[in-house]
Amino acid sequence: MGGKKVCIVGSGNWGSAIAKIAGSNAARLSTFENLVSMWVLEEEVGGRRLTEIINTEHENVKYLPGHKLPPNVFIGKVCEQLKGHVKKDAIGMSLIKGVDEGPDGLRLISDIIHEKLGIEMSVLMGANIANEVAEEKFCETTIGCKNAQYGQILKELMQTPNFRVTVVQEADTVEICGALKNIVAVGAGFCDGLGFGDNTKAAVIRLGLMEMIGFAKLFCKGPVTPSTFLESCGVADLITTCYGGRNRKVAEAFAKTGKSIEQLEKEMLNGQKLQGPQTSAELHRILKSKNMVEKFPLFTAVYQICYEGKPVTDVIKCLQNHPEHM
């Protein structure tokens, strides 16, 4: 049957780090074709490649000057271009952390790709900072794949001695972790900005994890087992994000300066959108419609502090009065 063809869609820092792994594995293993293709949208703007400008400055200077793009924006457009060029029995794997808006609240990025291309989708999520992966520092990752046979093929393509892959079947749970941990990181940033210690942040991480599990049970189709949250996509990614990352950093500045999230996005992120606050707003809509707001006090406090002018100190009230402690 020959080797399977591998193509990477997208050439930002994460796409490039993954290309490094997939490329060297494909060259080594008979399961895959030697040549790994990378899909890069190319145009020149003022003597510079548009892809280079988007990847370095996160701004499409040609088609959308002055606006910074969230990471899931390119999905629809790329899927339109890929339509008809992808075999029906191709296996897709999304490496995008985040969610999109849908009529009923959140939509998983993998569902959007599946809908547009009609191929079976898996996801790869974990405590994976792109530069560290590229530098081959040890880390773990999680592949969520409903089909065990496909999961093994994907593991073979991705695993190296320093990039250790665990495959689990709860793909929706793996993917939703990637979005929900950003909300918890905002709560952790508030605590940092208020000058609370590591004990407080540990409580935010633990209670945030409990709410992540609770929400996944509410949202995901199919079973949700707590063991999935003990994988890299769950607790490990949550820790990384609560100690580093832009959501924590901007939330800390929010607590210290009293400036709005929007203002801080302009100043600190060049106008790029933070995912934590946006996801908390999406979640709030769903929880409200299901009359379950009070079951998720940390997620709710993050939303209310970011969007409803509640004082940042409310984050502590929500920890003190969490139903977990009742």
mmCIF file of N, CA, C and O in Angstrom, residues 94 112 120 155 326:
data_model
loop_
_atom_site.group_PDB
_atom_site.id
_atom_site.type_symbol
_atom_site.label_atom_id
_atom_site.label_comp_id
_atom_site.label_asym_id
_atom_site.label_seq_id
_atom_site.Cartn_x
_atom_site.Cartn_y
_atom_site.Cartn_z
ATOM 1 N N SER A 94 -6.342 18.167 14.640
ATOM 2 C CA SER A 94 -6.270 19.598 14.925
ATOM 3 C C SER A 94 -5.332 19.858 16.104
ATOM 4 O O SER A 94 -5.387 19.159 17.112
ATOM 5 N N ILE A 112 -15.764 21.817 13.352
ATOM 6 C CA ILE A 112 -15.889 22.703 12.190
ATOM 7 C C ILE A 112 -15.120 22.109 11.001
ATOM 8 O O ILE A 112 -15.628 22.061 9.882
ATOM 9 N N GLU A 120 -12.519 12.309 9.175
ATOM 10 C CA GLU A 120 -12.509 11.994 10.599
ATOM 11 C C GLU A 120 -11.411 12.806 11.290
ATOM 12 O O GLU A 120 -10.289 12.881 10.804
ATOM 13 N N LYS A 155 0.189 8.489 16.743
ATOM 14 C CA LYS A 155 1.212 8.421 17.789
ATOM 15 C C LYS A 155 2.575 8.119 17.164
ATOM 16 O O LYS A 155 3.588 8.739 17.507
ATOM 17 N N MET A 326 -18.364 23.463 50.821
ATOM 18 C CA MET A 326 -19.589 23.500 51.644
ATOM 19 C C MET A 326 -19.790 22.176 52.389
ATOM 20 O O MET A 326 -19.400 21.133 51.931
#
